[in-house]
Every structure is written in C-alpha cells, then in structure tokens.
Amino acid sequence: MTVDPRTRAAILSEALPYFRRYHGKTVVVKYGGHAMGDPEGGKRFAEDIVLLKQVGVDPIVVHGGGPQIGQMLERLKIKSSFIDGLRVTDRETVEIVEMVLSGSINKQLVSAINSAGGYAIGLSGKDADLIHARRLRRTKVDPDSHIERVLDLGFVGEPQTINTTVLETLKNSQIIPVIAPIGVGADDETYNINADTAAGAIAGAVKATRFLLLTDVAGVLNKEKRLIPELGLGEAKRLIADGTIAGGMIPKIETCMEAIEAGVEAAVIVDGRVPHAVLLELFAEGGAGTLIRRD
Ligand code: ADP
Ligand code: MG
C-alpha cells in the first residue's frame, strides 16, 4: 500500500494522543500459535512490537505454539491426546514441548523482532524464576456413575507465582522480553502451561495497562457467529456455561477475567490475522476484536 506523503504525515500526527496515552505503560501481548503460522503476518507483528517500544511503550510478548508442538510430536512419532482441549503431557512429551516452545519458536520470534530493529530477549518461565507452576488440577464428573474423577494431564501446569524481577529490570531498558509459557515446579519439574493462562498471569503481576490476545478469529463470537465488541464478566460466564464460548476461547476469557481482577485496565481479544492488529487496537479509534470488561 502506498500512501501519499501528506496523508502519511497527517496519520502520524493523529497518532500523537495515542502515543502519549501509552507512553511508559506496559502492554502484554499474547501471540497465538495459530496466528503465528504465516511468515508475512509474523513480520508485521514484529514491526508493531518494535514500534511500540520505539514510542515509549513497554511490550511484553508471550507466545503459544500448539500447532508447532503437534507437528514436532508427529515427526518424532510420539502419540499425543487431548482432554477438554488440554494436551496430556507425559515426561517425554514435556521435553518436546519445552524444546519447541523455548527453543525454536521463542528464537524465531526473537529473531523476527530483532530483524525489525528491536532488541528482543527470549525467556521461559524458568529464567530468573519467572513462572512458578503447579500441576493443573482438573476434575470431570463421570456421566454414568456421576462420580467426580481427577483427570491426569501429566505435566500440564498452572501459574502459581510470577516473579516480576526480570521484567522490572527490562522495563527500564531497550530490551523486549519474549516469553515461552513453560513453568517450573517445586521440585524443578518442567510444566507445560497454556500460553493464554501464562500471559494473563504475567499481565496481572505487572499490572499491565493493556492485555492483548492475538488469535485466529475476529474476537469472541455470539451464537449467530457475529462479533461481540464488548463483553462483561457475567455475560462471559453465561456464554461459557451455555457452550457459545468453547475450546481454546475458554482459557482466553478466564485469563482475561483474572488479569482484570488483578488490576489490568483492559483485556482485548484481537484478530491476529488482520495486518498490524496491535497498532490498530492501541493507536486507532474503534479497534477491532472483543473488549473484556468488568460488569
Ligand atoms: P490460539 O492459538 O490463538 O490460542 P485457540 O484455537 O486456542 O487459538 O483458540 C481460539 C479458537 O477458539 C477459535 O479458533 C475458535 O475455534 C474457538 N472458539 C470457541 N468458541 C468461540 C467463540 N464463541 N468465539 C470465537 N472463537 C471461539
Ligand atoms: Mg490456545
């Protein structure tokens, strides 16, 4: 797209109030495994993150990697199963999960940001004690006996404490943290954490001004598959209970609620397929996606 220079100058000038609004503020951006598939999109995402840093915003990037983990397990012929959208993660699988998340994907994203002119550093939840996790406890009521059983998901974790030391140190630097959602347990076990959940816990711990979750849908859709522009907590709970919100959208909504309760000003589920989705959301009036708000 070519824009004539006068229009370009006008656009930049119009962005000034937005730049000022977010100056010195922390924005946590979760980049979804599904939104990460397309290299052009990845390049534009990296450019947006560098632009944020350049105008004085402090971005913290947390990434997923479900599809990439799936491909690697397939290549290695390791069988994998899901219970309620969560990957059952045995000891062998968690090794691969860690390799893919904090190895290849994390470094790809770090390189993309650095190629766009930034200084990114890759971290996992193990670095500087960032994410302490415990085994995720999920129960399911057996439909026949009505007995509640504890599901064994293996090394699937949930964040227990976030140690923000490294993030506070980096906030006052040029460096952009890029975080893989791996947690460390009490006995140094490695935990596989849903990236949305990890990102929300981090956003809450640093009291981010904005928490953006980039995904591969327009936002939260209603029963008629139309975009819901704003969603309160009560309504969100109702839509989860009646099945309108399902699958990978559930941890997104839950983590947004927890982040808001922890002091994040606003959480937005954004269509990561739209070019420059991050800029559109932060620096243009009427951003796309679904804003999750308090009731
Ligand atoms: P990501 O890699 O971004 O975390 P997920 O697949 O985990 O992506 O979660 C997003 C998916 O949630 C959507 O692609 C969609 O299939 C599913 N989903 C379930 N209910 C809804 C809903 N009400 N609105 C939008 N997406 C929904
Ligand atoms: Mg997901």
mmCIF file of C-alpha atoms and ligand atoms in Angstrom:
data_model
loop_
_atom_site.group_PDB
_atom_site.id
_atom_site.type_symbol
_atom_site.label_atom_id
_atom_site.label_comp_id
_atom_site.label_asym_id
_atom_site.label_seq_id
_atom_site.Cartn_x
_atom_site.Cartn_y
_atom_site.Cartn_z
ATOM 1 C CA MET A 1 0.000 0.000 0.000
ATOM 2 C CA THR A 2 1.381 3.420 -0.925
ATOM 3 C CA VAL A 3 0.188 6.480 0.955
ATOM 4 C CA ASP A 4 0.940 9.973 -0.300
ATOM 5 C CA PRO A 5 3.362 11.849 1.980
ATOM 6 C CA ARG A 6 0.773 14.402 3.177
ATOM 7 C CA THR A 7 -1.617 11.694 4.266
ATOM 8 C CA ARG A 8 1.237 9.857 5.927
ATOM 9 C CA ALA A 9 2.179 12.979 7.917
ATOM 10 C CA ALA A 10 -1.465 13.524 8.908
ATOM 11 C CA ILE A 11 -1.776 9.915 10.064
ATOM 12 C CA LEU A 12 1.367 10.163 12.166
ATOM 13 C CA SER A 13 0.142 13.395 13.708
ATOM 14 C CA GLU A 14 -3.222 11.863 14.563
ATOM 15 C CA ALA A 15 -1.423 9.056 16.371
ATOM 16 C CA LEU A 16 0.213 11.504 18.808
ATOM 17 C CA PRO A 17 -2.512 11.399 21.525
ATOM 18 C CA TYR A 18 -2.383 7.600 21.459
ATOM 19 C CA PHE A 19 1.393 7.516 21.723
ATOM 20 C CA ARG A 20 1.098 9.829 24.730
ATOM 21 C CA ARG A 21 -1.637 7.733 26.314
ATOM 22 C CA TYR A 22 0.509 4.596 26.337
ATOM 23 C CA HIS A 23 3.900 6.201 26.959
ATOM 24 C CA GLY A 24 5.677 4.429 29.825
ATOM 25 C CA LYS A 25 2.865 1.890 30.097
ATOM 26 C CA THR A 26 3.215 -1.879 29.936
ATOM 27 C CA VAL A 27 1.297 -3.811 27.308
ATOM 28 C CA VAL A 28 1.292 -7.619 27.410
ATOM 29 C CA VAL A 29 0.710 -9.214 24.012
ATOM 30 C CA LYS A 30 -0.079 -12.896 23.644
ATOM 31 C CA TYR A 31 0.767 -14.153 20.188
ATOM 32 C CA GLY A 32 -1.161 -17.320 19.378
ATOM 33 C CA GLY A 33 0.240 -20.483 17.938
ATOM 34 C CA HIS A 34 -2.395 -20.314 15.233
ATOM 35 C CA ALA A 35 -1.751 -16.651 14.358
ATOM 36 C CA MET A 36 1.992 -17.448 14.153
ATOM 37 C CA GLY A 37 1.748 -19.743 11.135
ATOM 38 C CA ASP A 38 2.023 -17.081 8.441
ATOM 39 C CA PRO A 39 5.528 -15.570 7.911
ATOM 40 C CA GLU A 40 4.232 -12.223 6.467
ATOM 41 C CA GLY A 41 1.972 -11.819 9.497
ATOM 42 C CA GLY A 42 4.881 -12.644 11.789
ATOM 43 C CA LYS A 43 6.997 -9.932 10.183
ATOM 44 C CA ARG A 44 4.276 -7.302 10.613
ATOM 45 C CA PHE A 45 3.704 -8.416 14.208
ATOM 46 C CA ALA A 46 7.424 -7.975 14.937
ATOM 47 C CA GLU A 47 7.367 -4.493 13.346
ATOM 48 C CA ASP A 48 4.425 -3.498 15.535
ATOM 49 C CA ILE A 49 6.213 -4.617 18.692
ATOM 50 C CA VAL A 50 9.324 -2.642 17.714
ATOM 51 C CA LEU A 51 7.184 0.424 17.003
ATOM 52 C CA LEU A 52 5.588 0.154 20.453
ATOM 53 C CA LYS A 53 8.995 0.096 22.110
ATOM 54 C CA GLN A 54 10.169 2.974 19.908
ATOM 55 C CA VAL A 55 7.310 5.242 21.048
ATOM 56 C CA GLY A 56 7.933 4.528 24.720
ATOM 57 C CA VAL A 57 5.524 1.673 25.399
ATOM 58 C CA ASP A 58 6.855 -1.404 27.204
ATOM 59 C CA PRO A 59 5.672 -4.500 25.371
ATOM 60 C CA ILE A 60 5.983 -7.959 26.921
ATOM 61 C CA VAL A 61 5.357 -10.741 24.399
ATOM 62 C CA VAL A 62 4.120 -14.194 25.427
ATOM 63 C CA HIS A 63 3.777 -16.792 22.684
ATOM 64 C CA GLY A 64 1.970 -20.071 22.178
ATOM 65 C CA GLY A 65 2.882 -22.950 19.913
ATOM 66 C CA GLY A 66 0.260 -25.691 19.994
ATOM 67 C CA PRO A 67 0.314 -26.433 16.234
ATOM 68 C CA GLN A 68 4.134 -26.414 16.120
ATOM 69 C CA ILE A 69 4.341 -28.812 19.106
ATOM 70 C CA GLY A 70 1.830 -31.069 17.348
ATOM 71 C CA GLN A 71 3.965 -31.138 14.175
ATOM 72 C CA MET A 72 7.137 -31.996 16.111
ATOM 73 C CA LEU A 73 5.428 -34.794 18.063
ATOM 74 C CA GLU A 74 4.198 -36.174 14.752
ATOM 75 C CA ARG A 75 7.707 -36.033 13.247
ATOM 76 C CA LEU A 76 9.057 -37.900 16.257
ATOM 77 C CA LYS A 77 6.125 -40.326 16.115
ATOM 78 C CA ILE A 78 5.108 -39.566 19.701
ATOM 79 C CA LYS A 79 1.406 -40.132 20.249
ATOM 80 C CA SER A 80 -0.493 -37.312 21.907
ATOM 81 C CA SER A 81 -4.048 -36.963 23.169
ATOM 82 C CA PHE A 82 -6.268 -34.169 24.414
ATOM 83 C CA ILE A 83 -8.727 -33.994 27.294
ATOM 84 C CA ASP A 84 -11.026 -30.948 27.232
ATOM 85 C CA GLY A 85 -8.703 -29.088 24.865
ATOM 86 C CA LEU A 86 -5.610 -29.686 27.020
ATOM 87 C CA ARG A 87 -2.744 -31.820 25.764
ATOM 88 C CA VAL A 88 -1.990 -34.776 28.033
ATOM 89 C CA THR A 89 1.711 -34.206 28.687
ATOM 90 C CA ASP A 90 3.852 -37.108 29.920
ATOM 91 C CA ARG A 91 7.556 -36.805 30.732
ATOM 92 C CA GLU A 92 8.660 -37.482 27.155
ATOM 93 C CA THR A 93 6.128 -35.023 25.725
ATOM 94 C CA VAL A 94 7.023 -32.198 28.104
ATOM 95 C CA GLU A 95 10.635 -32.453 26.914
ATOM 96 C CA ILE A 96 9.463 -31.847 23.341
ATOM 97 C CA VAL A 97 7.089 -29.090 24.455
ATOM 98 C CA GLU A 98 9.967 -27.274 26.130
ATOM 99 C CA MET A 99 12.271 -27.779 23.123
ATOM 100 C CA VAL A 100 9.731 -26.396 20.693
ATOM 101 C CA LEU A 101 8.445 -23.521 22.842
ATOM 102 C CA SER A 102 11.605 -22.147 24.414
ATOM 103 C CA GLY A 103 13.856 -23.403 21.630
ATOM 104 C CA SER A 104 12.648 -22.982 18.093
ATOM 105 C CA ILE A 105 9.505 -20.829 18.404
ATOM 106 C CA ASN A 106 10.907 -18.468 21.003
ATOM 107 C CA LYS A 107 14.060 -17.867 18.966
ATOM 108 C CA GLN A 108 12.096 -17.400 15.734
ATOM 109 C CA LEU A 109 10.089 -14.635 17.352
ATOM 110 C CA VAL A 110 13.159 -13.079 18.978
ATOM 111 C CA SER A 111 14.900 -13.060 15.570
ATOM 112 C CA ALA A 112 11.869 -11.548 13.842
ATOM 113 C CA ILE A 113 11.743 -8.682 16.369
ATOM 114 C CA ASN A 114 15.485 -8.134 16.097
ATOM 115 C CA SER A 115 15.289 -8.120 12.271
ATOM 116 C CA ALA A 116 12.636 -5.414 12.562
ATOM 117 C CA GLY A 117 15.113 -3.277 14.504
ATOM 118 C CA GLY A 118 14.360 -4.206 18.099
ATOM 119 C CA TYR A 119 16.350 -5.886 20.853
ATOM 120 C CA ALA A 120 14.411 -8.899 21.990
ATOM 121 C CA ILE A 121 15.478 -11.422 24.571
ATOM 122 C CA GLY A 122 13.925 -14.881 24.863
ATOM 123 C CA LEU A 123 12.890 -16.150 28.271
ATOM 124 C CA SER A 124 10.982 -19.124 29.524
ATOM 125 C CA GLY A 125 9.206 -19.293 32.854
ATOM 126 C CA LYS A 126 12.366 -20.932 34.210
ATOM 127 C CA ASP A 127 14.559 -17.894 33.576
ATOM 128 C CA ALA A 128 15.034 -15.666 36.612
ATOM 129 C CA ASP A 129 12.347 -17.723 38.335
ATOM 130 C CA LEU A 130 9.674 -16.024 36.222
ATOM 131 C CA ILE A 131 6.816 -18.573 36.364
ATOM 132 C CA HIS A 132 6.382 -20.943 39.276
ATOM 133 C CA ALA A 133 3.790 -23.511 38.385
ATOM 134 C CA ARG A 134 1.951 -26.394 39.938
ATOM 135 C CA ARG A 135 0.154 -29.322 38.399
ATOM 136 C CA LEU A 136 -3.182 -28.238 36.954
ATOM 137 C CA ARG A 137 -5.996 -29.972 38.778
ATOM 138 C CA ARG A 138 -8.980 -30.722 36.579
ATOM 139 C CA THR A 139 -11.899 -32.886 37.551
ATOM 140 C CA LYS A 140 -14.629 -34.383 35.451
ATOM 141 C CA VAL A 141 -17.930 -35.906 36.509
ATOM 142 C CA ASP A 142 -18.386 -39.352 35.008
ATOM 143 C CA PRO A 143 -21.669 -39.218 33.042
ATOM 144 C CA ASP A 144 -22.690 -42.753 34.070
ATOM 145 C CA SER A 145 -21.726 -43.003 37.729
ATOM 146 C CA HIS A 146 -21.829 -39.221 38.447
ATOM 147 C CA ILE A 147 -18.599 -39.710 40.391
ATOM 148 C CA GLU A 148 -16.153 -36.807 40.128
ATOM 149 C CA ARG A 149 -12.770 -38.041 38.923
ATOM 150 C CA VAL A 150 -9.458 -36.167 38.919
ATOM 151 C CA LEU A 151 -8.054 -36.039 35.370
ATOM 152 C CA ASP A 152 -4.395 -36.902 34.974
ATOM 153 C CA LEU A 153 -2.962 -34.481 32.434
ATOM 154 C CA GLY A 154 0.641 -35.125 33.478
ATOM 155 C CA PHE A 155 2.917 -32.101 33.288
ATOM 156 C CA VAL A 156 0.266 -29.540 32.434
ATOM 157 C CA GLY A 157 0.717 -26.696 34.851
ATOM 158 C CA GLU A 158 -0.927 -23.531 36.036
ATOM 159 C CA PRO A 159 0.986 -20.468 37.180
ATOM 160 C CA GLN A 160 1.255 -20.217 40.943
ATOM 161 C CA THR A 161 3.531 -17.216 41.368
ATOM 162 C CA ILE A 162 5.088 -14.803 38.920
ATOM 163 C CA ASN A 163 8.440 -13.343 39.877
ATOM 164 C CA THR A 164 8.498 -9.995 38.078
ATOM 165 C CA THR A 165 12.129 -9.129 38.909
ATOM 166 C CA VAL A 166 13.468 -9.713 35.403
ATOM 167 C CA LEU A 167 10.537 -7.873 33.811
ATOM 168 C CA GLU A 168 11.019 -4.864 36.089
ATOM 169 C CA THR A 169 14.709 -4.798 35.200
ATOM 170 C CA LEU A 170 13.969 -4.961 31.475
ATOM 171 C CA LYS A 171 11.228 -2.313 31.659
ATOM 172 C CA ASN A 172 13.829 0.390 32.018
ATOM 173 C CA SER A 173 15.947 -0.908 29.171
ATOM 174 C CA GLN A 174 15.804 -1.193 25.409
ATOM 175 C CA ILE A 175 15.141 -4.904 25.657
ATOM 176 C CA ILE A 176 11.836 -6.527 24.753
ATOM 177 C CA PRO A 177 11.075 -9.743 26.673
ATOM 178 C CA VAL A 178 9.643 -12.648 24.653
ATOM 179 C CA ILE A 179 8.326 -15.365 26.953
ATOM 180 C CA ALA A 180 7.691 -19.077 26.341
ATOM 181 C CA PRO A 181 4.893 -20.463 28.553
ATOM 182 C CA ILE A 182 6.949 -23.033 30.435
ATOM 183 C CA GLY A 183 6.747 -23.144 34.216
ATOM 184 C CA VAL A 184 8.992 -24.589 36.881
ATOM 185 C CA GLY A 185 7.583 -26.630 39.756
ATOM 186 C CA ALA A 186 8.586 -27.011 43.399
ATOM 187 C CA ASP A 187 10.896 -29.941 42.594
ATOM 188 C CA ASP A 188 12.228 -28.267 39.429
ATOM 189 C CA GLU A 189 9.797 -30.174 37.208
ATOM 190 C CA THR A 190 9.004 -28.616 33.849
ATOM 191 C CA TYR A 191 5.370 -27.657 33.246
ATOM 192 C CA ASN A 192 3.543 -27.015 30.003
ATOM 193 C CA ILE A 193 1.236 -24.022 30.543
ATOM 194 C CA ASN A 194 -1.484 -22.766 28.221
ATOM 195 C CA ALA A 195 0.019 -19.596 26.724
ATOM 196 C CA ASP A 196 -3.110 -17.508 27.362
ATOM 197 C CA THR A 197 -3.059 -18.502 31.027
ATOM 198 C CA ALA A 198 0.645 -17.704 31.351
ATOM 199 C CA ALA A 199 0.193 -14.342 29.593
ATOM 200 C CA GLY A 200 -2.756 -13.363 31.806
ATOM 201 C CA ALA A 201 -0.845 -14.222 34.977
ATOM 202 C CA ILE A 202 2.069 -12.087 33.779
ATOM 203 C CA ALA A 203 -0.225 -9.209 32.751
ATOM 204 C CA GLY A 204 -1.821 -9.311 36.215
ATOM 205 C CA ALA A 205 1.514 -9.476 38.023
ATOM 206 C CA VAL A 206 2.924 -6.438 36.204
ATOM 207 C CA LYS A 207 -0.472 -4.639 36.280
ATOM 208 C CA ALA A 208 -0.325 -4.072 32.543
ATOM 209 C CA THR A 209 -2.343 -1.212 31.091
ATOM 210 C CA ARG A 210 -3.480 -3.404 28.225
ATOM 211 C CA PHE A 211 -3.521 -7.143 27.682
ATOM 212 C CA LEU A 212 -3.954 -8.120 24.030
ATOM 213 C CA LEU A 213 -4.576 -11.702 22.946
ATOM 214 C CA LEU A 214 -3.967 -12.197 19.224
ATOM 215 C CA THR A 215 -5.761 -15.187 17.796
ATOM 216 C CA ASP A 216 -7.153 -16.586 14.558
ATOM 217 C CA VAL A 217 -10.765 -15.410 14.882
ATOM 218 C CA ALA A 218 -12.353 -11.946 14.732
ATOM 219 C CA GLY A 219 -12.841 -11.981 18.513
ATOM 220 C CA VAL A 220 -15.494 -13.582 20.686
ATOM 221 C CA LEU A 221 -18.420 -14.638 18.510
ATOM 222 C CA ASN A 222 -22.034 -14.981 19.639
ATOM 223 C CA LYS A 223 -24.399 -17.847 18.806
ATOM 224 C CA GLU A 224 -25.042 -16.296 15.372
ATOM 225 C CA LYS A 225 -21.240 -16.184 14.807
ATOM 226 C CA ARG A 226 -21.249 -12.371 14.965
ATOM 227 C CA LEU A 227 -18.517 -10.438 16.733
ATOM 228 C CA ILE A 228 -19.288 -9.306 20.291
ATOM 229 C CA PRO A 229 -17.468 -5.939 20.584
ATOM 230 C CA GLU A 230 -17.641 -5.734 24.414
ATOM 231 C CA LEU A 231 -18.187 -8.482 26.934
ATOM 232 C CA GLY A 232 -18.749 -8.135 30.696
ATOM 233 C CA LEU A 233 -17.688 -10.823 33.119
ATOM 234 C CA GLY A 234 -21.210 -12.013 33.976
ATOM 235 C CA GLU A 235 -22.229 -12.384 30.338
ATOM 236 C CA ALA A 236 -18.928 -14.159 29.571
ATOM 237 C CA LYS A 237 -19.633 -16.726 32.311
ATOM 238 C CA ARG A 238 -23.113 -17.284 30.885
ATOM 239 C CA LEU A 239 -21.748 -17.824 27.346
ATOM 240 C CA ILE A 240 -19.210 -20.361 28.648
ATOM 241 C CA ALA A 241 -21.928 -22.186 30.597
ATOM 242 C CA ASP A 242 -24.253 -22.405 27.560
ATOM 243 C CA GLY A 243 -21.441 -23.545 25.243
ATOM 244 C CA THR A 244 -21.302 -20.448 22.987
ATOM 245 C CA ILE A 245 -17.735 -19.925 24.147
ATOM 246 C CA ALA A 246 -15.827 -23.204 23.864
ATOM 247 C CA GLY A 247 -12.429 -24.815 23.272
ATOM 248 C CA GLY A 248 -9.396 -22.527 23.156
ATOM 249 C CA MET A 249 -11.593 -19.467 23.746
ATOM 250 C CA ILE A 250 -12.355 -20.569 27.325
ATOM 251 C CA PRO A 251 -8.830 -20.126 28.746
ATOM 252 C CA LYS A 252 -8.648 -16.751 26.963
ATOM 253 C CA ILE A 253 -11.776 -15.437 28.661
ATOM 254 C CA GLU A 254 -10.848 -16.937 32.037
ATOM 255 C CA THR A 255 -7.371 -15.447 31.932
ATOM 256 C CA CYS A 256 -8.775 -12.036 30.889
ATOM 257 C CA MET A 257 -11.116 -12.086 33.890
ATOM 258 C CA GLU A 258 -8.281 -12.982 36.260
ATOM 259 C CA ALA A 259 -5.999 -10.340 34.750
ATOM 260 C CA ILE A 260 -8.681 -7.664 35.176
ATOM 261 C CA GLU A 261 -9.297 -8.735 38.759
ATOM 262 C CA ALA A 262 -5.529 -8.465 39.341
ATOM 263 C CA GLY A 263 -5.534 -4.844 38.146
ATOM 264 C CA VAL A 264 -5.070 -4.905 34.367
ATOM 265 C CA GLU A 265 -7.035 -1.957 32.924
ATOM 266 C CA ALA A 266 -8.381 -3.714 29.853
ATOM 267 C CA ALA A 267 -8.053 -7.054 28.106
ATOM 268 C CA VAL A 268 -8.861 -7.412 24.417
ATOM 269 C CA ILE A 269 -9.169 -10.497 22.227
ATOM 270 C CA VAL A 270 -7.883 -9.353 18.853
ATOM 271 C CA ASP A 271 -7.959 -10.809 15.333
ATOM 272 C CA GLY A 272 -4.270 -11.546 14.789
ATOM 273 C CA ARG A 273 -4.861 -12.243 11.082
ATOM 274 C CA VAL A 274 -5.533 -8.554 10.410
ATOM 275 C CA PRO A 275 -2.328 -6.768 9.332
ATOM 276 C CA HIS A 276 -0.878 -4.623 12.143
ATOM 277 C CA ALA A 277 -3.581 -5.772 14.557
ATOM 278 C CA VAL A 278 -1.594 -4.452 17.538
ATOM 279 C CA LEU A 279 -1.307 -0.916 16.120
ATOM 280 C CA LEU A 280 -4.929 -0.938 15.091
ATOM 281 C CA GLU A 281 -6.018 -1.856 18.598
ATOM 282 C CA LEU A 282 -3.820 0.579 20.509
ATOM 283 C CA PHE A 283 -3.407 3.549 18.201
ATOM 284 C CA ALA A 284 -6.609 3.816 16.184
ATOM 285 C CA GLU A 285 -10.096 4.648 17.410
ATOM 286 C CA GLY A 286 -12.501 1.738 17.389
ATOM 287 C CA GLY A 287 -10.007 -1.113 17.362
ATOM 288 C CA ALA A 288 -11.270 -4.491 16.265
ATOM 289 C CA GLY A 289 -11.878 -7.517 18.496
ATOM 290 C CA THR A 290 -13.679 -8.070 21.797
ATOM 291 C CA LEU A 291 -13.006 -5.934 24.850
ATOM 292 C CA ILE A 292 -13.442 -7.922 28.081
ATOM 293 C CA ARG A 293 -14.533 -5.554 30.842
ATOM 294 C CA ARG A 294 -15.759 -5.508 34.411
ATOM 295 C CA ASP A 295 -19.526 -5.620 34.808
HETATM 296 P P1 ADP B 1 -4.802 -19.624 19.893
HETATM 297 O O1 ADP B 1 -3.700 -20.349 19.199
HETATM 298 O O2 ADP B 1 -4.910 -18.209 19.436
HETATM 299 O O3 ADP B 1 -4.743 -19.744 21.412
HETATM 300 P P2 ADP B 1 -7.137 -21.391 20.077
HETATM 301 O O4 ADP B 1 -7.503 -22.364 18.992
HETATM 302 O O5 ADP B 1 -6.578 -21.939 21.330
HETATM 303 O O6 ADP B 1 -6.182 -20.304 19.404
HETATM 304 O O7 ADP B 1 -8.447 -20.543 20.487
HETATM 305 C C1 ADP B 1 -9.225 -19.840 19.527
HETATM 306 C C2 ADP B 1 -10.367 -20.716 18.997
HETATM 307 O O8 ADP B 1 -11.459 -20.767 19.936
HETATM 308 C C3 ADP B 1 -11.040 -20.209 17.752
HETATM 309 O O9 ADP B 1 -10.314 -20.501 16.595
HETATM 310 C C4 ADP B 1 -12.390 -20.929 17.780
HETATM 311 O O10 ADP B 1 -12.312 -22.138 17.080
HETATM 312 C C5 ADP B 1 -12.602 -21.271 19.242
HETATM 313 N N1 ADP B 1 -13.846 -20.710 19.804
HETATM 314 C C6 ADP B 1 -14.726 -21.381 20.577
HETATM 315 N N2 ADP B 1 -15.776 -20.616 20.928
HETATM 316 C C7 ADP B 1 -15.598 -19.408 20.352
HETATM 317 C C8 ADP B 1 -16.369 -18.181 20.321
HETATM 318 N N3 ADP B 1 -17.532 -18.043 20.964
HETATM 319 N N4 ADP B 1 -15.853 -17.140 19.624
HETATM 320 C C9 ADP B 1 -14.672 -17.255 18.977
HETATM 321 N N5 ADP B 1 -13.915 -18.375 18.953
HETATM 322 C C10 ADP B 1 -14.358 -19.455 19.629
HETATM 323 MG MG MG B 2 -4.990 -21.511 22.642
#
